[in-house]
Short mmCIF file of C-alpha atoms and ligand atoms in Angstrom, two decimals:
data_model
loop_
_atom_site.label_atom_id
_atom_site.label_comp_id
_atom_site.label_asym_id
_atom_site.label_seq_id
_atom_site.Cartn_x
_atom_site.Cartn_y
_atom_site.Cartn_z
CA MET A 28 -48.21 -119.89 -140.69
CA SER A 29 -48.28 -116.87 -138.41
CA HIS A 30 -47.93 -117.41 -134.69
CA VAL A 31 -49.74 -114.14 -134.08
CA VAL A 32 -53.52 -114.25 -134.37
CA GLU A 33 -54.34 -112.78 -137.79
CA GLY A 34 -50.69 -111.70 -137.95
CA ILE A 35 -51.20 -108.68 -135.67
CA SER A 36 -52.34 -108.15 -132.10
CA SER A 37 -55.10 -105.58 -132.70
CA SER A 38 -57.98 -106.58 -134.96
CA ALA A 39 -58.38 -102.90 -135.90
CA ARG A 40 -54.94 -102.96 -137.52
CA VAL A 41 -55.37 -105.91 -139.88
CA LEU A 42 -54.63 -104.97 -143.51
CA PRO A 43 -55.61 -106.95 -146.59
CA PRO A 44 -52.91 -108.41 -148.85
CA VAL A 45 -52.05 -106.65 -152.12
CA ASP A 46 -51.18 -108.96 -155.01
CA GLY A 47 -51.04 -111.81 -152.49
CA LYS A 48 -48.50 -110.03 -150.30
CA MET A 49 -49.02 -108.90 -146.72
CA LEU A 50 -47.61 -105.56 -145.65
CA SER A 51 -44.74 -105.75 -143.19
CA ILE A 52 -43.21 -102.51 -141.92
CA VAL A 53 -39.57 -102.70 -140.92
CA ARG A 54 -38.89 -99.04 -140.18
CA SER A 55 -40.67 -95.72 -139.79
CA GLU A 56 -39.30 -92.22 -139.87
CA GLY A 57 -40.90 -88.78 -140.13
CA PRO A 58 -44.03 -89.10 -142.30
CA TYR A 59 -42.94 -92.41 -143.84
CA LEU A 60 -43.24 -96.16 -143.29
CA PHE A 61 -40.77 -98.52 -144.99
CA ALA A 62 -41.85 -102.06 -145.89
CA ASP A 63 -39.71 -105.20 -146.01
CA ASP A 64 -39.71 -105.06 -149.83
CA GLY A 65 -38.14 -101.59 -149.80
CA GLN A 66 -41.35 -99.74 -150.65
CA ARG A 67 -41.82 -96.37 -148.92
CA TYR A 68 -45.27 -95.14 -147.92
CA VAL A 69 -46.56 -91.78 -146.73
CA ASP A 70 -48.30 -92.76 -143.50
CA THR A 71 -51.72 -91.38 -142.54
CA ALA A 72 -52.49 -94.02 -139.91
CA LEU A 73 -49.67 -92.61 -137.74
CA GLY A 74 -49.90 -95.31 -135.10
CA PHE A 75 -53.68 -94.75 -135.04
CA GLY A 76 -53.00 -91.23 -133.79
CA GLY A 77 -50.12 -92.12 -131.51
CA ILE A 78 -47.65 -90.09 -133.58
CA LEU A 79 -47.91 -86.31 -133.93
CA LEU A 80 -44.31 -85.12 -134.24
CA GLY A 81 -43.50 -87.73 -136.87
CA HIS A 82 -42.14 -91.26 -136.55
CA ALA A 83 -38.93 -91.79 -134.57
CA ASP A 84 -38.72 -88.15 -133.55
CA PRO A 85 -35.03 -87.63 -132.61
CA ALA A 86 -35.65 -85.83 -129.29
CA VAL A 87 -38.17 -88.43 -128.13
CA VAL A 88 -35.87 -91.29 -129.20
CA GLU A 89 -32.99 -89.67 -127.33
CA ALA A 90 -35.00 -89.05 -124.14
CA ALA A 91 -36.61 -92.52 -124.12
CA GLY A 92 -33.26 -94.14 -124.95
CA GLU A 93 -31.54 -92.39 -122.07
CA ALA A 94 -34.31 -93.46 -119.68
CA LEU A 95 -33.96 -97.04 -120.97
CA ARG A 96 -30.23 -97.01 -120.45
CA ASN A 97 -30.71 -95.67 -116.91
CA GLY A 98 -32.99 -98.58 -116.03
CA SER A 99 -36.56 -98.73 -117.25
CA LEU A 100 -38.40 -100.10 -114.23
CA PRO A 101 -37.23 -98.94 -110.80
CA ALA A 102 -40.70 -99.69 -109.32
CA PHE A 103 -40.38 -96.81 -106.87
CA SER A 104 -40.73 -93.08 -107.23
CA HIS A 105 -38.47 -91.43 -109.82
CA PRO A 106 -38.18 -87.72 -110.71
CA GLY A 107 -39.29 -88.17 -114.31
CA GLU A 108 -42.83 -89.01 -113.25
CA GLU A 109 -43.37 -85.68 -111.48
CA ARG A 110 -41.70 -83.82 -114.36
CA ALA A 111 -44.02 -85.44 -116.91
CA ALA A 112 -47.10 -84.80 -114.74
CA ALA A 113 -46.04 -81.17 -114.25
CA ALA A 114 -45.62 -80.81 -118.02
CA LEU A 115 -49.18 -82.09 -118.51
CA ALA A 116 -50.54 -79.85 -115.76
CA ARG A 117 -48.98 -76.78 -117.39
CA HIS A 118 -51.28 -77.34 -120.35
CA LEU A 119 -54.36 -78.82 -118.75
CA ALA A 120 -55.22 -76.50 -115.85
CA PRO A 121 -57.47 -76.75 -113.89
CA LEU A 122 -56.86 -80.48 -114.36
CA ASP A 123 -53.63 -80.68 -112.46
CA LYS A 124 -53.41 -84.10 -110.81
CA THR A 125 -52.26 -87.02 -112.92
CA VAL A 126 -52.15 -90.79 -112.81
CA PHE A 127 -50.19 -92.40 -115.64
CA THR A 128 -51.34 -95.60 -117.33
CA ASN A 129 -49.98 -97.62 -120.23
CA SER A 130 -52.87 -97.27 -122.66
CA GLY A 131 -55.87 -95.09 -123.33
CA SER A 132 -58.22 -97.97 -122.51
CA GLU A 133 -56.74 -98.25 -119.03
CA ALA A 134 -56.95 -94.48 -118.59
CA VAL A 135 -60.67 -94.41 -119.45
CA HIS A 136 -61.26 -97.39 -117.16
CA LEU A 137 -59.56 -95.57 -114.29
CA ALA A 138 -61.35 -92.29 -115.06
CA CYS A 139 -64.71 -94.08 -114.73
CA ARG A 140 -63.59 -95.66 -111.45
CA ILE A 141 -62.57 -92.25 -110.12
CA ALA A 142 -65.95 -90.77 -111.10
CA ARG A 143 -67.82 -93.63 -109.44
CA ARG A 144 -65.83 -93.21 -106.23
CA ALA A 145 -66.13 -89.42 -106.23
CA THR A 146 -69.92 -89.44 -106.73
CA GLY A 147 -70.88 -92.70 -105.03
CA ARG A 148 -72.88 -93.58 -108.14
CA GLY A 149 -72.52 -96.74 -110.19
CA ARG A 150 -73.16 -96.04 -113.84
CA VAL A 151 -71.38 -94.04 -116.52
CA ALA A 152 -73.03 -92.77 -119.70
CA LYS A 153 -71.04 -92.86 -122.91
CA MET A 154 -71.89 -91.72 -126.41
CA ALA A 155 -73.41 -94.50 -128.48
CA ALA A 156 -70.95 -95.41 -131.27
CA GLY A 157 -68.12 -93.70 -129.42
CA PHE A 158 -64.94 -95.64 -128.86
CA ASP A 159 -63.47 -95.12 -125.43
CA GLY A 160 -61.29 -98.20 -125.39
CA TRP A 161 -61.60 -101.94 -125.83
CA LEU A 162 -62.15 -103.05 -122.22
CA ASP A 163 -65.41 -104.88 -121.55
CA GLU A 164 -67.35 -102.23 -119.69
CA ILE A 165 -66.79 -99.24 -121.91
CA ALA A 166 -66.81 -101.20 -125.17
CA PHE A 167 -70.58 -101.45 -124.67
CA GLY A 168 -72.26 -99.61 -127.55
CA ASN A 169 -69.10 -99.23 -129.63
CA VAL A 170 -69.43 -98.31 -133.30
CA THR A 171 -71.04 -101.07 -135.45
CA THR A 172 -72.59 -102.86 -132.43
CA PRO A 173 -76.40 -103.15 -132.47
CA GLU A 174 -76.57 -101.04 -129.28
CA ALA A 175 -74.81 -98.12 -131.02
CA ALA A 176 -77.84 -97.62 -133.29
CA PHE A 177 -80.50 -97.50 -130.57
CA HIS A 178 -83.75 -95.59 -131.00
CA ASP A 179 -85.77 -93.54 -128.51
CA GLN A 180 -87.32 -95.36 -125.58
CA HIS A 181 -84.96 -98.30 -126.01
CA ARG A 182 -81.80 -97.08 -124.35
CA PRO A 183 -79.33 -99.96 -124.07
CA SER A 184 -77.99 -100.15 -120.53
CA ASN A 185 -76.38 -102.48 -118.09
CA GLU A 186 -75.55 -101.97 -114.44
CA ARG A 187 -72.30 -100.19 -115.17
CA VAL A 188 -72.81 -98.36 -118.48
CA THR A 189 -75.62 -96.69 -120.36
CA LEU A 190 -75.67 -94.88 -123.70
CA LEU A 191 -76.46 -91.41 -125.01
CA ARG A 192 -77.37 -90.55 -128.59
CA PHE A 193 -74.62 -88.25 -129.89
CA ASN A 194 -75.88 -84.84 -131.02
CA ASP A 195 -79.42 -85.50 -129.73
CA PHE A 196 -80.04 -82.62 -127.31
CA ALA A 197 -83.30 -84.02 -125.93
CA ASP A 198 -81.72 -87.39 -125.24
CA VAL A 199 -79.45 -85.83 -122.61
CA GLU A 200 -82.51 -84.68 -120.64
CA ARG A 201 -84.15 -88.07 -121.14
CA LEU A 202 -81.06 -89.89 -119.90
CA PHE A 203 -81.13 -88.06 -116.58
CA ALA A 204 -84.91 -88.30 -116.29
CA GLU A 205 -84.59 -92.09 -116.63
CA ASN A 206 -81.52 -92.53 -114.37
CA ASP A 207 -80.51 -91.15 -111.01
CA ASP A 208 -77.27 -93.12 -110.71
CA ILE A 209 -75.11 -91.54 -113.43
CA ALA A 210 -71.62 -90.91 -112.06
CA ALA A 211 -70.28 -89.31 -115.23
CA VAL A 212 -70.87 -88.58 -118.86
CA VAL A 213 -67.93 -89.68 -121.02
CA TYR A 214 -67.60 -87.71 -124.23
CA GLU A 215 -65.08 -87.11 -127.01
CA PRO A 216 -64.70 -83.74 -128.76
CA MET A 217 -65.92 -85.61 -131.84
CA LEU A 218 -66.92 -89.24 -132.40
CA ALA A 219 -63.56 -89.97 -133.94
CA ASN A 220 -63.92 -93.71 -134.28
CA ALA A 221 -67.30 -93.36 -135.98
CA ALA A 222 -65.39 -91.55 -138.73
CA CYS A 223 -65.09 -88.12 -137.18
CA LEU A 224 -68.71 -87.17 -136.47
CA MET A 225 -68.59 -83.55 -135.40
CA PRO A 226 -70.54 -82.24 -132.40
CA ALA A 227 -73.47 -79.99 -133.29
CA PRO A 228 -72.93 -76.39 -132.10
CA GLY A 229 -73.69 -76.24 -128.39
CA TYR A 230 -74.27 -79.98 -128.00
CA LEU A 231 -71.33 -80.78 -125.72
CA GLN A 232 -71.94 -77.65 -123.65
CA HIS A 233 -75.57 -78.77 -123.28
CA ALA A 234 -74.48 -82.26 -122.19
CA GLN A 235 -72.13 -80.67 -119.66
CA ASP A 236 -74.82 -78.33 -118.29
CA VAL A 237 -77.40 -81.08 -117.87
CA ALA A 238 -74.89 -83.49 -116.32
CA ARG A 239 -73.75 -80.83 -113.82
CA ARG A 240 -77.33 -80.01 -112.90
CA HIS A 241 -77.81 -83.67 -112.01
CA GLY A 242 -74.58 -83.99 -110.01
CA ALA A 243 -72.73 -86.07 -112.60
CA LEU A 244 -69.10 -85.48 -113.55
CA LEU A 245 -67.76 -84.86 -117.05
CA ILE A 246 -65.02 -87.13 -118.38
CA ALA A 247 -63.41 -85.83 -121.56
CA ASP A 248 -61.96 -88.80 -123.38
CA GLU A 249 -59.18 -87.01 -125.23
CA VAL A 250 -56.98 -90.04 -125.78
CA LEU A 251 -57.25 -89.21 -129.46
CA MET A 252 -57.89 -85.45 -129.53
CA GLY A 253 -55.73 -84.30 -126.59
CA PHE A 254 -52.78 -82.20 -127.86
CA ARG A 255 -53.92 -82.71 -131.46
CA LEU A 256 -55.34 -79.24 -132.16
CA HIS A 257 -53.22 -77.26 -129.72
CA ALA A 258 -50.93 -78.03 -126.78
CA GLY A 259 -53.81 -78.95 -124.50
CA LEU A 260 -57.34 -80.35 -124.48
CA THR A 261 -59.71 -79.80 -127.37
CA SER A 262 -62.43 -79.50 -124.71
CA HIS A 263 -60.73 -76.41 -123.28
CA LEU A 264 -60.44 -74.95 -126.77
CA PHE A 265 -64.24 -75.34 -127.05
CA GLY A 266 -64.83 -73.68 -123.67
CA LEU A 267 -65.82 -76.93 -121.95
CA ASP A 268 -64.89 -77.65 -118.35
CA PRO A 269 -64.44 -81.41 -117.79
CA ASP A 270 -63.73 -82.67 -114.26
CA ILE A 271 -61.52 -85.47 -115.51
CA ALA A 272 -59.79 -86.05 -118.84
CA THR A 273 -57.92 -88.92 -120.39
CA VAL A 274 -55.00 -88.30 -122.72
CA GLY A 275 -52.74 -90.73 -124.54
CA LYS A 276 -51.54 -91.32 -128.08
CA ALA A 277 -50.00 -87.96 -129.10
CA VAL A 278 -48.55 -87.22 -125.65
CA GLY A 279 -45.95 -89.99 -125.95
CA ASN A 280 -45.34 -89.76 -129.70
CA GLY A 281 -45.11 -93.51 -130.20
CA ILE A 282 -44.17 -94.70 -126.72
CA ALA A 283 -46.90 -96.57 -124.80
CA VAL A 284 -48.29 -94.06 -122.32
CA ALA A 285 -51.59 -92.48 -121.35
CA ALA A 286 -52.86 -90.58 -118.35
CA VAL A 287 -55.89 -89.61 -116.32
CA VAL A 288 -55.83 -85.96 -115.30
CA GLY A 289 -58.36 -84.51 -112.93
CA LYS A 290 -59.32 -81.55 -110.82
CA THR A 291 -57.60 -81.69 -107.46
CA ASP A 292 -60.78 -82.16 -105.39
CA VAL A 293 -61.97 -85.10 -107.53
CA MET A 294 -58.58 -86.81 -107.53
CA ASP A 295 -58.13 -86.16 -103.81
CA SER A 296 -61.49 -87.69 -102.98
CA PHE A 297 -60.57 -90.79 -105.00
CA HIS A 298 -57.30 -91.03 -103.13
CA ALA A 299 -58.99 -90.44 -99.76
CA ALA A 300 -61.45 -93.24 -100.53
CA LYS A 301 -58.46 -95.54 -101.17
CA GLY A 302 -59.49 -96.01 -104.79
CA LEU A 303 -57.44 -98.69 -106.49
CA ARG A 304 -54.88 -97.72 -109.12
CA GLY A 305 -51.98 -99.84 -110.21
CA GLY A 306 -49.95 -101.19 -113.06
CA THR A 307 -46.43 -102.62 -113.08
CA TYR A 308 -45.48 -100.32 -115.92
CA SER A 309 -47.64 -97.29 -115.04
CA GLY A 310 -45.55 -94.11 -114.95
CA ASN A 311 -42.33 -95.88 -115.91
CA PRO A 312 -39.27 -93.74 -116.72
CA VAL A 313 -39.29 -94.42 -120.47
CA ALA A 314 -42.93 -93.41 -120.83
CA CYS A 315 -42.45 -90.29 -118.70
CA ALA A 316 -39.34 -89.25 -120.59
CA ALA A 317 -41.29 -89.57 -123.84
CA VAL A 318 -44.09 -87.37 -122.48
CA GLU A 319 -41.65 -84.70 -121.37
CA ALA A 320 -39.75 -84.70 -124.66
CA THR A 321 -42.96 -84.68 -126.71
CA LEU A 322 -44.71 -81.92 -124.79
CA GLY A 323 -41.53 -79.86 -124.84
CA GLN A 324 -41.82 -79.75 -128.61
CA LEU A 325 -45.58 -79.45 -128.90
CA GLU A 326 -45.39 -76.26 -126.81
CA THR A 327 -43.82 -74.43 -129.73
CA ALA A 328 -45.26 -76.44 -132.63
CA ASP A 329 -47.06 -74.55 -135.38
CA TYR A 330 -50.54 -76.11 -134.99
CA ASP A 331 -52.22 -73.44 -137.13
CA ALA A 332 -50.01 -74.30 -140.09
CA LEU A 333 -50.64 -78.06 -139.71
CA ILE A 334 -54.40 -77.59 -139.44
CA ALA A 335 -54.42 -75.25 -142.46
CA ARG A 336 -52.50 -77.83 -144.50
CA GLY A 337 -54.91 -80.55 -143.41
CA ASP A 338 -57.91 -78.42 -144.35
CA ALA A 339 -56.35 -77.73 -147.75
CA LEU A 340 -55.74 -81.45 -148.28
CA ARG A 341 -59.38 -82.17 -147.48
CA VAL A 342 -60.50 -79.64 -150.10
CA PHE A 343 -58.02 -81.16 -152.55
CA ILE A 344 -59.36 -84.69 -151.99
CA GLU A 345 -62.99 -83.63 -152.40
CA LYS A 346 -62.07 -81.79 -155.62
CA ALA A 347 -59.98 -84.66 -157.01
CA PHE A 348 -63.03 -86.93 -156.79
CA ALA A 349 -65.48 -84.22 -157.92
CA ASP A 350 -63.33 -83.73 -161.06
CA GLU A 351 -64.01 -87.38 -161.84
CA GLY A 352 -67.74 -87.01 -161.15
CA ILE A 353 -67.61 -88.77 -157.75
CA ALA A 354 -69.09 -87.16 -154.63
CA VAL A 355 -66.77 -87.25 -151.63
CA ARG A 356 -67.04 -85.37 -148.34
CA THR A 357 -64.67 -85.17 -145.40
CA THR A 358 -65.40 -84.66 -141.70
CA GLY A 359 -63.13 -83.91 -138.77
CA TYR A 360 -60.45 -81.40 -137.87
CA GLY A 361 -57.41 -80.35 -139.89
CA SER A 362 -54.97 -83.00 -138.74
CA VAL A 363 -57.46 -85.84 -138.26
CA PHE A 364 -60.33 -86.44 -140.63
CA SER A 365 -62.42 -89.07 -142.40
CA ILE A 366 -63.56 -89.55 -145.97
CA TRP A 367 -67.17 -90.26 -146.96
CA PHE A 368 -68.30 -91.47 -150.36
CA ALA A 369 -71.41 -89.32 -150.24
CA ASP A 370 -72.62 -85.85 -151.17
CA GLU A 371 -73.51 -85.00 -147.58
CA ALA A 372 -71.44 -85.20 -144.41
CA PRO A 373 -73.20 -87.15 -141.65
CA ASP A 374 -73.74 -85.49 -138.30
CA ASP A 375 -75.30 -88.38 -136.43
CA TYR A 376 -74.62 -92.07 -136.21
CA GLU A 377 -77.82 -93.08 -137.95
CA THR A 378 -76.75 -91.16 -141.07
CA ALA A 379 -73.16 -92.33 -140.70
CA ALA A 380 -74.25 -95.97 -140.61
CA ARG A 381 -76.34 -95.40 -143.75
CA LEU A 382 -73.52 -93.64 -145.62
CA ALA A 383 -70.65 -95.91 -144.55
CA ALA A 384 -69.34 -97.72 -147.63
CA PRO A 385 -66.88 -100.40 -146.50
CA GLN A 386 -66.20 -101.66 -150.02
CA LEU A 387 -65.31 -98.19 -151.29
CA SER A 388 -63.15 -97.43 -148.24
CA LEU A 389 -61.27 -100.69 -148.78
CA ARG A 390 -60.88 -99.89 -152.46
CA LEU A 391 -59.50 -96.44 -151.63
CA HIS A 392 -56.99 -98.04 -149.28
CA LEU A 393 -55.83 -100.43 -152.01
CA GLU A 394 -55.58 -97.75 -154.72
CA LEU A 395 -53.63 -95.36 -152.48
CA ARG A 396 -51.40 -98.16 -151.24
CA ARG A 397 -50.45 -98.97 -154.83
CA HIS A 398 -49.43 -95.32 -155.15
CA GLY A 399 -47.36 -95.15 -151.98
CA VAL A 400 -49.83 -93.80 -149.42
CA LEU A 401 -51.25 -95.77 -146.50
CA VAL A 402 -54.72 -94.99 -145.17
CA MET A 403 -56.88 -97.13 -142.90
CA PRO A 404 -59.00 -99.56 -144.91
CA SER A 405 -62.25 -99.30 -142.93
CA ALA A 406 -65.32 -97.13 -143.46
CA TYR A 407 -64.92 -95.64 -139.99
CA GLY A 408 -61.20 -94.99 -140.35
CA ARG A 409 -59.38 -91.69 -140.10
CA LEU A 410 -56.43 -89.96 -141.74
CA TYR A 411 -53.91 -88.35 -139.42
CA LEU A 412 -51.26 -85.80 -140.30
CA SER A 413 -48.09 -85.07 -138.35
CA PHE A 414 -45.75 -82.12 -138.01
CA ALA A 415 -43.27 -84.16 -140.06
CA HIS A 416 -45.55 -84.24 -143.12
CA ASP A 417 -43.60 -81.84 -145.32
CA ASP A 418 -44.15 -80.50 -148.84
CA ALA A 419 -42.89 -83.72 -150.39
CA ALA A 420 -45.25 -85.87 -148.30
CA PHE A 421 -48.22 -83.64 -149.15
CA ALA A 422 -47.32 -83.70 -152.85
CA SER A 423 -47.18 -87.52 -152.75
CA MET A 424 -50.57 -87.67 -151.07
CA GLU A 425 -52.14 -85.30 -153.60
CA ASN A 426 -50.70 -87.26 -156.48
CA ALA A 427 -51.97 -90.56 -155.04
CA PHE A 428 -55.48 -89.18 -154.47
CA VAL A 429 -55.68 -87.88 -158.06
CA ARG A 430 -54.69 -91.32 -159.34
CA ALA A 431 -57.10 -93.09 -156.98
CA ALA A 432 -59.98 -90.84 -158.06
CA ARG A 433 -59.16 -91.56 -161.69
CA ALA A 434 -59.13 -95.31 -161.00
CA PHE A 435 -62.50 -95.08 -159.23
CA ALA A 436 -63.97 -93.20 -162.22
CA THR A 437 -62.56 -95.67 -164.73
CA ALA A 438 -64.05 -98.60 -162.84
CA THR A 439 -67.51 -97.01 -162.71
CA ASP A 440 -67.55 -95.81 -166.36
C1 LIG B 518 -61.09 -91.77 -127.96
C2 LIG B 518 -60.31 -92.99 -127.57
N1 LIG B 518 -60.37 -93.42 -126.31
C3 LIG B 518 -59.68 -94.49 -125.89
C4 LIG B 518 -58.90 -95.20 -126.76
C5 LIG B 518 -58.14 -96.40 -126.29
O1 LIG B 518 -56.78 -96.16 -126.28
P1 LIG B 518 -55.72 -97.35 -126.38
O2 LIG B 518 -55.83 -97.91 -127.77
O3 LIG B 518 -54.40 -96.69 -126.11
O4 LIG B 518 -56.09 -98.36 -125.36
C6 LIG B 518 -58.81 -94.80 -128.10
C7 LIG B 518 -58.00 -95.56 -129.06
O5 LIG B 518 -58.16 -95.48 -130.25
C8 LIG B 518 -59.53 -93.67 -128.51
O6 LIG B 518 -59.49 -93.23 -129.78
#
């Protein structure tokens, strides 16, 4: 009997047994996970995006270890916190004031609080089916909830949160026509947790323009996408200008850390209004050392090469299935993407919900796992790639996908 509910603390990370055996990972290094039975897997879950340099990156381990040895919780100000914040600011200008948190969910929660304080308005709008954390308020309208699939004229709302239909230009205007108390629009550069739904050209810019016109702030939730496509925000790469952003996952390369970064005037007005921020572990030396060591490497990392390899893998996967007569499409960006068992790629949640095929996604997970590759088992899952995924890891993935496609074809013959 397990003493941990379902054997693991996050319901998103439950895996099915294979041949009656549960997976138990005892070690991870570079692109690989090692199970208690000695089996090695190429990892594409990568800590659900929390690893970008590769597992147990030596420089991050060294920096975090040194901070741990020096005492991990001094409670009071320590120089590592300013150094980590300065490292973030170097890449996120004009967002140059930081508050560290321990998780992305906390960061989004704080970002919404800051926006409410700065505007004096009570409600935030998030993208229906977007995942901006698991805390009560912002989990409203998460992917697979009934609210996520709302239709016109029936916008699900409560006092604190309301929803926007992703990629629906007219819905942005409607939202502000219906509400005069929107403090901020929270958006992601893509709806990653709805299986990488891409923004339509101009959609996020339109949402930003309309929000600004109505005095609302823009919160870029880049817990997942921050530092994933370049050493900075994906929003900035797209020419967007958020007032506040949340980053996490990749910035600590496996150490629990996230942050809210904001424009000075917004953050100063929150501070002046004595807005509450806290957390026993927020900004602790180990987390800050990990951020500094990670960003130090991401500054010179070859993102173009990683994205090109990811794009090539996506083409390879689609072709491997096409060769077996099975239509597969992928959506996302080079180093984070999702797989659809369909001949069209969805660009809104309605289509995504229609095309999602949980049984096939689970089957793909099981087939690949038998061939030494771990992917998330859910229809709305993603594959991540790291800078440690080398030729050998890519070759293993290609081999496993060819075998999985063959197995799918055999079963449907
Ligand atoms: C876009 C986005 N925002 C927020 C979060 C929440 O972050 P955390 O799991 O660190 O609380 C996640 C986690 O997957 C995420 O993908």
